[in-house]
Amino acid sequence: PTPFPPPPNGLPGGWRMRVYLPLSAVAVVYDYDDPAVTKTLADAVYRHVCQDLAPQGARCEWRRK
């Protein structure tokens, strides 16, 4: 299922977003404890992958670690 959009202040630590791209067996994982994963990155990934590529089969999930 497609997740809810990232909260306005970003996700708290302990969460990760798994991004499944079409024709890929491996998910790309963004850990929110990682300082390299910013709200801007999370919003961009959500918008461009989870929404724009959904018709081509991309999907995203939020999970607690």
mmCIF file of N, CA, C and O in Angstrom:
data_model
loop_
_atom_site.group_PDB
_atom_site.id
_atom_site.type_symbol
_atom_site.label_atom_id
_atom_site.label_comp_id
_atom_site.label_asym_id
_atom_site.label_seq_id
_atom_site.Cartn_x
_atom_site.Cartn_y
_atom_site.Cartn_z
ATOM 1 N N PRO A 1 0.827 -1.212 0.000
ATOM 2 C CA PRO A 1 0.000 0.000 0.000
ATOM 3 C C PRO A 1 0.857 1.256 0.000
ATOM 4 O O PRO A 1 1.918 1.273 0.602
ATOM 5 N N THR A 2 0.390 2.286 -0.670
ATOM 6 C CA THR A 2 1.105 3.562 -0.669
ATOM 7 C C THR A 2 0.935 4.209 0.698
ATOM 8 O O THR A 2 -0.172 4.257 1.220
ATOM 9 N N PRO A 3 2.016 4.699 1.300
ATOM 10 C CA PRO A 3 1.910 5.274 2.644
ATOM 11 C C PRO A 3 1.344 6.681 2.617
ATOM 12 O O PRO A 3 1.219 7.303 1.573
ATOM 13 N N PHE A 4 1.010 7.144 3.787
ATOM 14 C CA PHE A 4 0.643 8.540 3.962
ATOM 15 C C PHE A 4 1.837 9.409 3.611
ATOM 16 O O PHE A 4 2.970 8.938 3.658
ATOM 17 N N PRO A 5 1.628 10.676 3.257
ATOM 18 C CA PRO A 5 2.770 11.565 2.974
ATOM 19 C C PRO A 5 3.611 11.779 4.229
ATOM 20 O O PRO A 5 3.117 11.615 5.334
ATOM 21 N N PRO A 6 4.870 12.143 4.054
ATOM 22 C CA PRO A 6 5.686 12.432 5.236
ATOM 23 C C PRO A 6 5.064 13.554 6.057
ATOM 24 O O PRO A 6 4.512 14.493 5.494
ATOM 25 N N PRO A 7 5.098 13.449 7.391
ATOM 26 C CA PRO A 7 4.566 14.521 8.227
ATOM 27 C C PRO A 7 5.301 15.836 7.970
ATOM 28 O O PRO A 7 6.440 15.819 7.481
ATOM 29 N N PRO A 8 4.690 16.974 8.293
ATOM 30 C CA PRO A 8 5.305 18.278 8.008
ATOM 31 C C PRO A 8 6.704 18.444 8.593
ATOM 32 O O PRO A 8 7.546 19.095 8.002
ATOM 33 N N ASN A 9 6.962 17.843 9.730
ATOM 34 C CA ASN A 9 8.280 17.988 10.359
ATOM 35 C C ASN A 9 9.173 16.787 10.104
ATOM 36 O O ASN A 9 10.158 16.589 10.795
ATOM 37 N N GLY A 10 8.829 15.966 9.136
ATOM 38 C CA GLY A 10 9.622 14.770 8.859
ATOM 39 C C GLY A 10 9.243 13.635 9.805
ATOM 40 O O GLY A 10 8.484 13.814 10.747
ATOM 41 N N LEU A 11 9.764 12.474 9.528
ATOM 42 C CA LEU A 11 9.489 11.328 10.388
ATOM 43 C C LEU A 11 10.462 11.307 11.554
ATOM 44 O O LEU A 11 11.616 11.695 11.409
ATOM 45 N N PRO A 12 10.027 10.826 12.702
ATOM 46 C CA PRO A 12 10.939 10.713 13.837
ATOM 47 C C PRO A 12 11.923 9.565 13.617
ATOM 48 O O PRO A 12 11.715 8.711 12.754
ATOM 49 N N GLY A 13 12.987 9.560 14.408
ATOM 50 C CA GLY A 13 13.934 8.461 14.349
ATOM 51 C C GLY A 13 13.231 7.141 14.627
ATOM 52 O O GLY A 13 12.195 7.106 15.283
ATOM 53 N N GLY A 14 13.793 6.069 14.114
ATOM 54 C CA GLY A 14 13.194 4.761 14.317
ATOM 55 C C GLY A 14 12.264 4.338 13.195
ATOM 56 O O GLY A 14 11.739 3.240 13.208
ATOM 57 N N TRP A 15 12.063 5.204 12.211
ATOM 58 C CA TRP A 15 11.232 4.873 11.052
ATOM 59 C C TRP A 15 12.125 4.700 9.839
ATOM 60 O O TRP A 15 13.188 5.278 9.733
ATOM 61 N N ARG A 16 11.635 3.916 8.886
ATOM 62 C CA ARG A 16 12.314 3.821 7.595
ATOM 63 C C ARG A 16 11.269 3.756 6.502
ATOM 64 O O ARG A 16 10.147 3.338 6.725
ATOM 65 N N MET A 17 11.660 4.242 5.349
ATOM 66 C CA MET A 17 10.796 4.173 4.183
ATOM 67 C C MET A 17 11.441 3.212 3.195
ATOM 68 O O MET A 17 12.603 3.360 2.851
ATOM 69 N N ARG A 18 10.684 2.207 2.791
ATOM 70 C CA ARG A 18 11.149 1.250 1.792
ATOM 71 C C ARG A 18 10.512 1.624 0.466
ATOM 72 O O ARG A 18 9.301 1.759 0.379
ATOM 73 N N VAL A 19 11.348 1.783 -0.558
ATOM 74 C CA VAL A 19 10.884 2.177 -1.887
ATOM 75 C C VAL A 19 11.118 1.002 -2.829
ATOM 76 O O VAL A 19 12.247 0.535 -2.987
ATOM 77 N N TYR A 20 10.041 0.522 -3.413
ATOM 78 C CA TYR A 20 10.108 -0.583 -4.369
ATOM 79 C C TYR A 20 9.883 -0.018 -5.764
ATOM 80 O O TYR A 20 8.829 0.551 -6.044
ATOM 81 N N LEU A 21 10.879 -0.155 -6.626
ATOM 82 C CA LEU A 21 10.793 0.357 -7.991
ATOM 83 C C LEU A 21 10.328 -0.750 -8.931
ATOM 84 O O LEU A 21 10.565 -1.926 -8.670
ATOM 85 N N PRO A 22 9.687 -0.380 -10.035
ATOM 86 C CA PRO A 22 9.248 -1.401 -10.990
ATOM 87 C C PRO A 22 10.441 -2.217 -11.498
ATOM 88 O O PRO A 22 11.538 -1.696 -11.679
ATOM 89 N N LEU A 23 10.214 -3.498 -11.673
ATOM 90 C CA LEU A 23 11.212 -4.420 -12.207
ATOM 91 C C LEU A 23 12.442 -4.565 -11.316
ATOM 92 O O LEU A 23 13.497 -4.981 -11.781
ATOM 93 N N SER A 24 12.322 -4.229 -10.058
ATOM 94 C CA SER A 24 13.440 -4.382 -9.127
ATOM 95 C C SER A 24 13.013 -5.289 -7.987
ATOM 96 O O SER A 24 11.933 -5.128 -7.428
ATOM 97 N N ALA A 25 13.869 -6.241 -7.640
ATOM 98 C CA ALA A 25 13.553 -7.165 -6.549
ATOM 99 C C ALA A 25 14.033 -6.635 -5.202
ATOM 100 O O ALA A 25 13.730 -7.201 -4.170
ATOM 101 N N VAL A 26 14.793 -5.544 -5.222
ATOM 102 C CA VAL A 26 15.391 -5.022 -3.997
ATOM 103 C C VAL A 26 14.799 -3.646 -3.688
ATOM 104 O O VAL A 26 14.674 -2.808 -4.573
ATOM 105 N N ALA A 27 14.458 -3.437 -2.443
ATOM 106 C CA ALA A 27 13.931 -2.138 -2.024
ATOM 107 C C ALA A 27 15.080 -1.191 -1.703
ATOM 108 O O ALA A 27 16.126 -1.614 -1.219
ATOM 109 N N VAL A 28 14.870 0.094 -1.964
ATOM 110 C CA VAL A 28 15.781 1.135 -1.505
ATOM 111 C C VAL A 28 15.254 1.583 -0.148
ATOM 112 O O VAL A 28 14.068 1.866 -0.007
ATOM 113 N N VAL A 29 16.122 1.629 0.851
ATOM 114 C CA VAL A 29 15.682 1.919 2.212
ATOM 115 C C VAL A 29 16.258 3.253 2.669
ATOM 116 O O VAL A 29 17.459 3.499 2.532
ATOM 117 N N TYR A 30 15.393 4.113 3.175
ATOM 118 C CA TYR A 30 15.811 5.390 3.755
ATOM 119 C C TYR A 30 15.549 5.322 5.252
ATOM 120 O O TYR A 30 14.406 5.235 5.674
ATOM 121 N N ASP A 31 16.609 5.325 6.066
ATOM 122 C CA ASP A 31 16.468 5.310 7.520
ATOM 123 C C ASP A 31 16.418 6.732 8.037
ATOM 124 O O ASP A 31 17.276 7.547 7.699
ATOM 125 N N TYR A 32 15.447 7.017 8.870
ATOM 126 C CA TYR A 32 15.280 8.374 9.375
ATOM 127 C C TYR A 32 16.167 8.685 10.571
ATOM 128 O O TYR A 32 16.124 9.770 11.094
ATOM 129 N N ASP A 33 16.989 7.725 11.002
ATOM 130 C CA ASP A 33 18.007 8.018 12.007
ATOM 131 C C ASP A 33 19.281 8.526 11.332
ATOM 132 O O ASP A 33 20.187 8.993 12.000
ATOM 133 N N ASP A 34 19.353 8.383 10.022
ATOM 134 C CA ASP A 34 20.545 8.762 9.265
ATOM 135 C C ASP A 34 20.499 10.259 8.991
ATOM 136 O O ASP A 34 19.552 10.747 8.393
ATOM 137 N N PRO A 35 21.502 11.019 9.434
ATOM 138 C CA PRO A 35 21.461 12.472 9.223
ATOM 139 C C PRO A 35 21.450 12.874 7.747
ATOM 140 O O PRO A 35 21.068 13.983 7.405
ATOM 141 N N ALA A 36 21.842 11.956 6.849
ATOM 142 C CA ALA A 36 21.819 12.271 5.419
ATOM 143 C C ALA A 36 20.395 12.281 4.855
ATOM 144 O O ALA A 36 20.165 12.789 3.768
ATOM 145 N N VAL A 37 19.452 11.679 5.578
ATOM 146 C CA VAL A 37 18.071 11.635 5.108
ATOM 147 C C VAL A 37 17.330 12.816 5.725
ATOM 148 O O VAL A 37 16.974 12.807 6.891
ATOM 149 N N THR A 38 17.110 13.828 4.942
ATOM 150 C CA THR A 38 16.468 15.040 5.425
ATOM 151 C C THR A 38 14.998 15.057 5.033
ATOM 152 O O THR A 38 14.543 14.261 4.213
ATOM 153 N N LYS A 39 14.251 15.970 5.605
ATOM 154 C CA LYS A 39 12.848 16.126 5.241
ATOM 155 C C LYS A 39 12.712 16.431 3.751
ATOM 156 O O LYS A 39 11.825 15.913 3.082
ATOM 157 N N THR A 40 13.618 17.253 3.217
ATOM 158 C CA THR A 40 13.557 17.596 1.795
ATOM 159 C C THR A 40 13.721 16.352 0.935
ATOM 160 O O THR A 40 12.984 16.147 -0.031
ATOM 161 N N LEU A 41 14.671 15.484 1.292
ATOM 162 C CA LEU A 41 14.870 14.247 0.547
ATOM 163 C C LEU A 41 13.649 13.347 0.668
ATOM 164 O O LEU A 41 13.176 12.792 -0.328
ATOM 165 N N ALA A 42 13.136 13.201 1.883
ATOM 166 C CA ALA A 42 11.969 12.346 2.081
ATOM 167 C C ALA A 42 10.781 12.846 1.270
ATOM 168 O O ALA A 42 10.078 12.065 0.631
ATOM 169 N N ASP A 43 10.553 14.147 1.277
ATOM 170 C CA ASP A 43 9.440 14.714 0.517
ATOM 171 C C ASP A 43 9.644 14.511 -0.980
ATOM 172 O O ASP A 43 8.706 14.175 -1.705
ATOM 173 N N ALA A 44 10.875 14.690 -1.461
ATOM 174 C CA ALA A 44 11.153 14.532 -2.889
ATOM 175 C C ALA A 44 10.965 13.087 -3.324
ATOM 176 O O ALA A 44 10.369 12.810 -4.362
ATOM 177 N N VAL A 45 11.476 12.148 -2.527
ATOM 178 C CA VAL A 45 11.312 10.731 -2.863
ATOM 179 C C VAL A 45 9.835 10.378 -2.869
ATOM 180 O O VAL A 45 9.346 9.718 -3.783
ATOM 181 N N TYR A 46 9.121 10.823 -1.838
ATOM 182 C CA TYR A 46 7.692 10.511 -1.778
ATOM 183 C C TYR A 46 6.969 11.063 -3.008
ATOM 184 O O TYR A 46 6.206 10.358 -3.663
ATOM 185 N N ARG A 47 7.218 12.301 -3.339
ATOM 186 C CA ARG A 47 6.505 12.955 -4.449
ATOM 187 C C ARG A 47 6.864 12.328 -5.790
ATOM 188 O O ARG A 47 5.986 12.010 -6.590
ATOM 189 N N HIS A 48 8.158 12.144 -6.046
ATOM 190 C CA HIS A 48 8.591 11.709 -7.369
ATOM 191 C C HIS A 48 8.508 10.199 -7.575
ATOM 192 O O HIS A 48 8.333 9.749 -8.702
ATOM 193 N N VAL A 49 8.645 9.438 -6.509
ATOM 194 C CA VAL A 49 8.597 7.988 -6.660
ATOM 195 C C VAL A 49 7.246 7.443 -6.213
ATOM 196 O O VAL A 49 6.540 6.806 -6.984
ATOM 197 N N CYS A 50 6.891 7.707 -4.969
ATOM 198 C CA CYS A 50 5.696 7.088 -4.410
ATOM 199 C C CYS A 50 4.424 7.559 -5.111
ATOM 200 O O CYS A 50 3.452 6.810 -5.186
ATOM 201 N N GLN A 51 4.404 8.778 -5.600
ATOM 202 C CA GLN A 51 3.223 9.282 -6.288
ATOM 203 C C GLN A 51 3.379 9.215 -7.805
ATOM 204 O O GLN A 51 2.569 8.595 -8.487
ATOM 205 N N ASP A 52 4.427 9.835 -8.359
ATOM 206 C CA ASP A 52 4.559 9.952 -9.808
ATOM 207 C C ASP A 52 4.791 8.611 -10.499
ATOM 208 O O ASP A 52 4.312 8.397 -11.610
ATOM 209 N N LEU A 53 5.541 7.710 -9.866
ATOM 210 C CA LEU A 53 5.834 6.433 -10.505
ATOM 211 C C LEU A 53 4.887 5.312 -10.090
ATOM 212 O O LEU A 53 5.028 4.182 -10.555
ATOM 213 N N ALA A 54 3.925 5.617 -9.249
ATOM 214 C CA ALA A 54 2.962 4.593 -8.828
ATOM 215 C C ALA A 54 2.246 3.942 -10.011
ATOM 216 O O ALA A 54 2.062 2.722 -10.014
ATOM 217 N N PRO A 55 1.846 4.711 -11.036
ATOM 218 C CA PRO A 55 1.189 4.058 -12.175
ATOM 219 C C PRO A 55 2.083 3.039 -12.892
ATOM 220 O O PRO A 55 1.580 2.137 -13.554
ATOM 221 N N GLN A 56 3.399 3.182 -12.763
ATOM 222 C CA GLN A 56 4.318 2.222 -13.382
ATOM 223 C C GLN A 56 4.672 1.069 -12.437
ATOM 224 O O GLN A 56 5.476 0.227 -12.769
ATOM 225 N N GLY A 57 4.112 1.066 -11.244
ATOM 226 C CA GLY A 57 4.333 -0.039 -10.323
ATOM 227 C C GLY A 57 5.224 0.250 -9.138
ATOM 228 O O GLY A 57 5.480 -0.637 -8.329
ATOM 229 N N ALA A 58 5.716 1.484 -8.996
ATOM 230 C CA ALA A 58 6.523 1.812 -7.815
ATOM 231 C C ALA A 58 5.611 1.870 -6.597
ATOM 232 O O ALA A 58 4.446 2.239 -6.690
ATOM 233 N N ARG A 59 6.154 1.484 -5.461
ATOM 234 C CA ARG A 59 5.377 1.611 -4.225
ATOM 235 C C ARG A 59 6.329 1.895 -3.074
ATOM 236 O O ARG A 59 7.505 1.576 -3.131
ATOM 237 N N CYS A 60 5.790 2.493 -2.037
ATOM 238 C CA CYS A 60 6.574 2.864 -0.863
ATOM 239 C C CYS A 60 5.841 2.423 0.386
ATOM 240 O O CYS A 60 4.619 2.401 0.412
ATOM 241 N N GLU A 61 6.598 2.093 1.410
ATOM 242 C CA GLU A 61 6.023 1.703 2.693
ATOM 243 C C GLU A 61 6.804 2.374 3.818
ATOM 244 O O GLU A 61 8.019 2.502 3.728
ATOM 245 N N TRP A 62 6.094 2.809 4.855
ATOM 246 C CA TRP A 62 6.748 3.257 6.084
ATOM 247 C C TRP A 62 6.770 2.080 7.025
ATOM 248 O O TRP A 62 5.783 1.370 7.157
ATOM 249 N N ARG A 63 7.884 1.878 7.706
ATOM 250 C CA ARG A 63 7.961 0.814 8.713
ATOM 251 C C ARG A 63 8.812 1.292 9.877
ATOM 252 O O ARG A 63 9.752 2.038 9.690
ATOM 253 N N ARG A 64 8.457 0.797 11.042
ATOM 254 C CA ARG A 64 9.328 1.022 12.194
ATOM 255 C C ARG A 64 10.483 0.042 12.098
ATOM 256 O O ARG A 64 10.323 -1.060 11.602
ATOM 257 N N LYS A 65 11.647 0.469 12.572
ATOM 258 C CA LYS A 65 12.808 -0.427 12.535
ATOM 259 C C LYS A 65 12.668 -1.498 13.592
ATOM 260 O O LYS A 65 12.018 -1.349 14.563
#
